[in-house]
């Protein structure tokens, strides 16, 4: 699921999302939700990226739905964090 979301971000038309990548996807105590931790570089405002991710949630959920085999696609909750110093761009 992390890879699916990471690829969707890499294909984003908004350049503010192009430098973002999914660090991890964590299950929430509520089974119907996932917390998606997205890392951004220092040149990008994390709050702005959070707004963009929330606005794109429908598209991102559709990408997840195509990659999983469940009756219901989980809701996505985003957390945007600054990239750790010395970290590369996208993880393999």
CSV table of N, CA and C in Angstrom, one decimal:
chain,number,residue,atom,x,y,z
A,1,UNK,N,0.8,-1.2,0.0
A,1,UNK,CA,0.0,0.0,0.0
A,1,UNK,C,0.9,1.3,0.0
A,2,UNK,N,2.0,1.2,0.7
A,2,UNK,CA,2.9,2.4,0.7
A,2,UNK,C,3.4,2.7,-0.7
A,3,UNK,N,3.8,1.6,-1.4
A,3,UNK,CA,4.3,1.8,-2.7
A,3,UNK,C,3.2,2.4,-3.7
A,4,UNK,N,2.0,1.9,-3.5
A,4,UNK,CA,0.9,2.4,-4.4
A,4,UNK,C,0.7,3.9,-4.1
A,5,UNK,N,0.7,4.3,-2.9
A,5,UNK,CA,0.5,5.8,-2.6
A,5,UNK,C,1.7,6.6,-3.0
A,6,UNK,N,2.9,6.0,-2.8
A,6,UNK,CA,4.1,6.7,-3.2
A,6,UNK,C,4.1,6.9,-4.7
A,7,UNK,N,3.7,5.9,-5.5
A,7,UNK,CA,3.6,6.1,-7.0
A,7,UNK,C,2.6,7.1,-7.4
A,8,UNK,N,1.5,7.2,-6.6
A,8,UNK,CA,0.5,8.2,-6.9
A,8,UNK,C,1.0,9.6,-6.7
A,9,UNK,N,1.8,9.7,-5.6
A,9,UNK,CA,2.4,11.1,-5.3
A,9,UNK,C,3.4,11.4,-6.4
A,10,UNK,N,4.2,10.4,-6.9
A,10,UNK,CA,5.2,10.7,-7.9
A,10,UNK,C,4.6,11.1,-9.2
A,11,UNK,N,3.3,10.7,-9.4
A,11,UNK,CA,2.6,11.1,-10.7
A,11,UNK,C,1.7,12.3,-10.5
A,12,UNK,N,1.8,13.0,-9.4
A,12,UNK,CA,0.9,14.1,-9.1
A,12,UNK,C,1.2,15.3,-10.1
A,13,UNK,N,0.2,16.0,-10.4
A,13,UNK,CA,0.3,17.1,-11.3
A,13,UNK,C,0.7,18.4,-10.6
A,14,UNK,N,0.6,18.4,-9.3
A,14,UNK,CA,1.0,19.6,-8.5
A,14,UNK,C,2.4,19.4,-8.1
A,15,UNK,N,3.3,20.3,-8.5
A,15,UNK,CA,4.7,20.2,-8.2
A,15,UNK,C,5.0,20.2,-6.7
A,16,UNK,N,4.1,20.7,-5.9
A,16,UNK,CA,4.4,20.7,-4.5
A,16,UNK,C,4.4,19.3,-3.9
A,17,UNK,N,3.7,18.4,-4.6
A,17,UNK,CA,3.6,17.0,-4.1
A,17,UNK,C,4.8,16.1,-4.7
A,18,UNK,N,5.4,16.6,-5.7
A,18,UNK,CA,6.4,15.8,-6.4
A,18,UNK,C,7.6,15.4,-5.5
A,19,UNK,N,8.0,16.3,-4.6
A,19,UNK,CA,9.1,16.0,-3.7
A,19,UNK,C,8.7,15.2,-2.4
A,20,UNK,N,7.4,14.9,-2.3
A,20,UNK,CA,6.9,14.2,-1.1
A,20,UNK,C,6.9,12.7,-1.4
A,21,UNK,N,7.2,11.9,-0.3
A,21,UNK,CA,7.1,10.5,-0.4
A,21,UNK,C,6.6,9.9,0.8
A,22,UNK,N,6.0,8.7,0.7
A,22,UNK,CA,5.3,8.0,1.8
A,22,UNK,C,6.4,7.3,2.6
A,23,UNK,N,6.6,7.7,3.9
A,23,UNK,CA,7.5,7.1,4.8
A,23,UNK,C,6.9,5.8,5.3
A,24,UNK,N,5.7,5.8,5.7
A,24,UNK,CA,5.1,4.6,6.2
A,24,UNK,C,3.5,4.7,6.2
A,25,UNK,N,2.9,3.6,6.2
A,25,UNK,CA,1.4,3.5,6.4
A,25,UNK,C,1.2,2.6,7.6
A,26,UNK,N,0.5,3.2,8.5
A,26,UNK,CA,0.2,2.6,9.8
A,26,UNK,C,-1.3,2.3,10.0
A,27,UNK,N,-1.6,1.1,10.5
A,27,UNK,CA,-3.0,0.9,10.9
A,27,UNK,C,-3.4,1.8,12.0
A,28,UNK,N,-4.6,2.3,12.0
A,28,UNK,CA,-5.2,3.0,13.1
A,28,UNK,C,-6.0,2.1,14.0
A,29,UNK,N,-6.2,2.4,15.2
A,29,UNK,CA,-7.0,1.5,16.1
A,29,UNK,C,-8.4,1.3,15.5
A,30,UNK,N,-8.9,2.3,14.8
A,30,UNK,CA,-10.2,2.1,14.0
A,30,UNK,C,-9.8,1.3,12.7
A,31,UNK,N,-10.3,0.1,12.6
A,31,UNK,CA,-9.9,-0.7,11.4
A,31,UNK,C,-10.1,-0.1,10.1
A,32,UNK,N,-11.1,0.8,10.0
A,32,UNK,CA,-11.4,1.4,8.7
A,32,UNK,C,-10.5,2.6,8.3
A,33,UNK,N,-9.4,2.8,9.0
A,33,UNK,CA,-8.6,4.0,8.7
A,33,UNK,C,-7.1,3.6,8.7
A,34,UNK,N,-6.3,4.3,7.9
A,34,UNK,CA,-4.9,4.1,7.9
A,34,UNK,C,-4.3,5.5,8.1
A,35,UNK,N,-3.2,5.6,8.8
A,35,UNK,CA,-2.4,6.8,8.9
A,35,UNK,C,-1.3,6.7,8.0
A,36,UNK,N,-1.2,7.7,7.1
A,36,UNK,CA,-0.2,7.7,6.0
A,36,UNK,C,0.8,8.9,6.4
A,37,UNK,N,2.1,8.5,6.7
A,37,UNK,CA,3.1,9.5,7.1
A,37,UNK,C,3.8,9.8,5.8
A,38,UNK,N,3.7,11.1,5.4
A,38,UNK,CA,4.4,11.6,4.2
A,38,UNK,C,5.5,12.6,4.6
A,39,UNK,N,6.6,12.4,4.0
A,39,UNK,CA,7.8,13.2,4.2
A,39,UNK,C,8.0,14.2,3.1
A,40,UNK,N,8.4,15.4,3.5
A,40,UNK,CA,8.6,16.5,2.5
A,40,UNK,C,9.9,17.2,2.8
A,41,UNK,N,10.5,17.8,1.8
A,41,UNK,CA,11.8,18.5,1.9
A,41,UNK,C,11.6,19.8,2.6
A,42,UNK,N,12.6,20.5,2.9
A,42,UNK,CA,12.6,21.8,3.6
A,42,UNK,C,12.0,22.9,2.8
A,43,UNK,N,12.0,22.8,1.5
A,43,UNK,CA,11.5,23.8,0.6
A,43,UNK,C,10.0,23.9,0.5
A,44,UNK,N,9.3,22.9,1.2
A,44,UNK,CA,7.9,22.8,1.1
A,44,UNK,C,7.2,23.0,2.4
A,45,UNK,N,6.1,23.7,2.5
A,45,UNK,CA,5.3,23.9,3.7
A,45,UNK,C,4.5,22.7,4.0
A,46,UNK,N,4.8,22.0,5.1
A,46,UNK,CA,4.1,20.8,5.5
A,46,UNK,C,2.6,21.0,5.6
A,47,UNK,N,2.1,22.2,6.1
A,47,UNK,CA,0.7,22.4,6.2
A,47,UNK,C,0.0,22.5,4.8
A,48,UNK,N,0.7,23.1,3.9
A,48,UNK,CA,0.2,23.2,2.5
A,48,UNK,C,0.1,21.8,1.9
A,49,UNK,N,1.1,21.0,2.1
A,49,UNK,CA,1.1,19.6,1.5
A,49,UNK,C,-0.1,18.9,2.2
A,50,UNK,N,-0.3,19.0,3.5
A,50,UNK,CA,-1.4,18.3,4.2
A,50,UNK,C,-2.7,18.7,3.5
A,51,UNK,N,-2.9,20.0,3.2
A,51,UNK,CA,-4.1,20.4,2.6
A,51,UNK,C,-4.3,19.8,1.2
A,52,UNK,N,-3.2,19.7,0.4
A,52,UNK,CA,-3.2,19.1,-0.9
A,52,UNK,C,-3.6,17.6,-0.8
A,53,UNK,N,-3.0,16.9,0.2
A,53,UNK,CA,-3.2,15.5,0.3
A,53,UNK,C,-4.7,15.3,0.7
A,54,UNK,N,-5.2,16.1,1.6
A,54,UNK,CA,-6.6,15.9,2.0
A,54,UNK,C,-7.5,16.2,0.9
A,55,UNK,N,-7.2,17.2,0.0
A,55,UNK,CA,-8.0,17.5,-1.2
A,55,UNK,C,-8.0,16.3,-2.2
A,56,UNK,N,-6.8,15.6,-2.2
A,56,UNK,CA,-6.7,14.5,-3.2
A,56,UNK,C,-7.0,13.2,-2.6
A,57,UNK,N,-7.6,13.2,-1.4
A,57,UNK,CA,-7.9,11.9,-0.7
A,57,UNK,C,-8.8,10.9,-1.5
A,58,UNK,N,-9.8,11.5,-2.2
A,58,UNK,CA,-10.6,10.6,-3.1
A,58,UNK,C,-9.8,9.9,-4.1
A,59,UNK,N,-8.9,10.6,-4.8
A,59,UNK,CA,-8.1,10.0,-5.8
A,59,UNK,C,-7.1,9.0,-5.2
A,60,UNK,N,-6.5,9.3,-4.1
A,60,UNK,CA,-5.6,8.4,-3.5
A,60,UNK,C,-6.3,7.2,-2.9
A,61,UNK,N,-7.5,7.3,-2.4
A,61,UNK,CA,-8.2,6.1,-2.0
A,61,UNK,C,-8.6,5.2,-3.2
A,62,UNK,N,-8.9,5.8,-4.3
A,62,UNK,CA,-9.2,5.0,-5.5
A,62,UNK,C,-7.9,4.2,-5.9
A,63,UNK,N,-6.8,4.8,-5.8
A,63,UNK,CA,-5.5,4.1,-6.1
A,63,UNK,C,-5.3,2.9,-5.2
A,64,UNK,N,-5.6,3.2,-3.9
A,64,UNK,CA,-5.5,2.1,-2.9
A,64,UNK,C,-6.5,1.0,-3.2
A,65,UNK,N,-7.7,1.4,-3.5
A,65,UNK,CA,-8.8,0.4,-3.8
A,65,UNK,C,-8.4,-0.5,-5.0
A,66,UNK,N,-7.7,0.0,-6.0
A,66,UNK,CA,-7.2,-0.8,-7.1
A,66,UNK,C,-6.1,-1.8,-6.7
A,67,UNK,N,-5.5,-1.5,-5.6
A,67,UNK,CA,-4.3,-2.3,-5.2
A,67,UNK,C,-4.6,-3.3,-4.1
A,68,UNK,N,-5.8,-3.2,-3.4
A,68,UNK,CA,-6.1,-4.1,-2.4
A,68,UNK,C,-7.4,-4.9,-2.7
A,69,UNK,N,-7.6,-6.0,-2.0
A,69,UNK,CA,-8.8,-6.8,-2.2
A,69,UNK,C,-9.6,-6.8,-0.9
A,70,UNK,N,-10.3,-5.8,-0.6
A,70,UNK,CA,-11.2,-5.7,0.5
A,70,UNK,C,-12.6,-5.2,0.1
A,71,UNK,N,-13.5,-5.5,0.9
A,71,UNK,CA,-14.9,-5.0,0.6
A,71,UNK,C,-14.9,-3.4,0.6
A,72,UNK,N,-14.2,-2.9,1.6
A,72,UNK,CA,-14.2,-1.4,1.8
A,72,UNK,C,-12.8,-0.9,1.9
A,73,UNK,N,-12.6,0.2,1.1
A,73,UNK,CA,-11.3,0.8,1.1
A,73,UNK,C,-11.2,1.7,2.4
A,74,UNK,N,-10.1,1.6,3.1
A,74,UNK,CA,-9.9,2.3,4.3
A,74,UNK,C,-9.8,3.8,4.0
A,75,UNK,N,-10.3,4.6,5.0
A,75,UNK,CA,-10.1,6.1,5.0
A,75,UNK,C,-8.6,6.3,5.2
A,76,UNK,N,-8.1,7.4,4.6
A,76,UNK,CA,-6.7,7.8,4.8
A,76,UNK,C,-6.6,9.0,5.6
A,77,UNK,N,-5.8,9.0,6.7
A,77,UNK,CA,-5.5,10.2,7.5
A,77,UNK,C,-4.0,10.5,7.3
A,78,UNK,N,-3.7,11.7,6.9
A,78,UNK,CA,-2.3,12.1,6.6
A,78,UNK,C,-1.6,12.8,7.7
A,79,UNK,N,-0.3,12.5,7.8
A,79,UNK,CA,0.6,13.2,8.7
A,79,UNK,C,1.8,13.6,7.8
A,80,UNK,N,2.1,14.9,7.8
A,80,UNK,CA,3.2,15.4,7.0
A,80,UNK,C,4.3,15.8,7.9
A,81,UNK,N,5.5,15.2,7.7
A,81,UNK,CA,6.7,15.5,8.5
A,81,UNK,C,7.8,16.0,7.6
A,82,UNK,N,8.7,16.8,8.2
A,82,UNK,CA,9.9,17.2,7.4
A,82,UNK,C,10.9,16.0,7.2
A,83,UNK,N,11.5,16.0,6.0
A,83,UNK,CA,12.5,15.0,5.7
A,83,UNK,C,13.7,15.1,6.7
A,84,UNK,N,14.1,14.0,7.2
A,84,UNK,CA,15.2,13.9,8.2
A,84,UNK,C,16.5,14.3,7.4
A,85,UNK,N,17.3,15.1,8.1
A,85,UNK,CA,18.6,15.6,7.4
A,85,UNK,C,19.4,14.4,7.0
A,86,UNK,N,20.0,14.4,5.9
A,86,UNK,CA,20.8,13.3,5.4
A,86,UNK,C,20.0,12.2,4.7
A,87,UNK,N,18.7,12.3,4.7
A,87,UNK,CA,17.9,11.3,4.1
A,87,UNK,C,17.8,11.5,2.6
A,88,UNK,N,17.8,10.4,1.9
A,88,UNK,CA,17.7,10.5,0.4
A,88,UNK,C,16.2,10.9,0.0
A,89,UNK,N,15.9,10.7,-1.3
A,89,UNK,CA,14.6,11.0,-1.7
A,89,UNK,C,13.7,9.8,-1.5
A,90,UNK,N,13.3,9.1,-2.5
A,90,UNK,CA,12.4,8.0,-2.3
A,90,UNK,C,13.1,6.7,-1.9
A,91,UNK,N,12.5,6.0,-1.0
A,91,UNK,CA,13.0,4.7,-0.6
A,91,UNK,C,12.6,3.7,-1.6
A,92,UNK,N,13.4,2.6,-1.8
A,92,UNK,CA,13.0,1.5,-2.7
A,92,UNK,C,11.8,0.8,-2.2
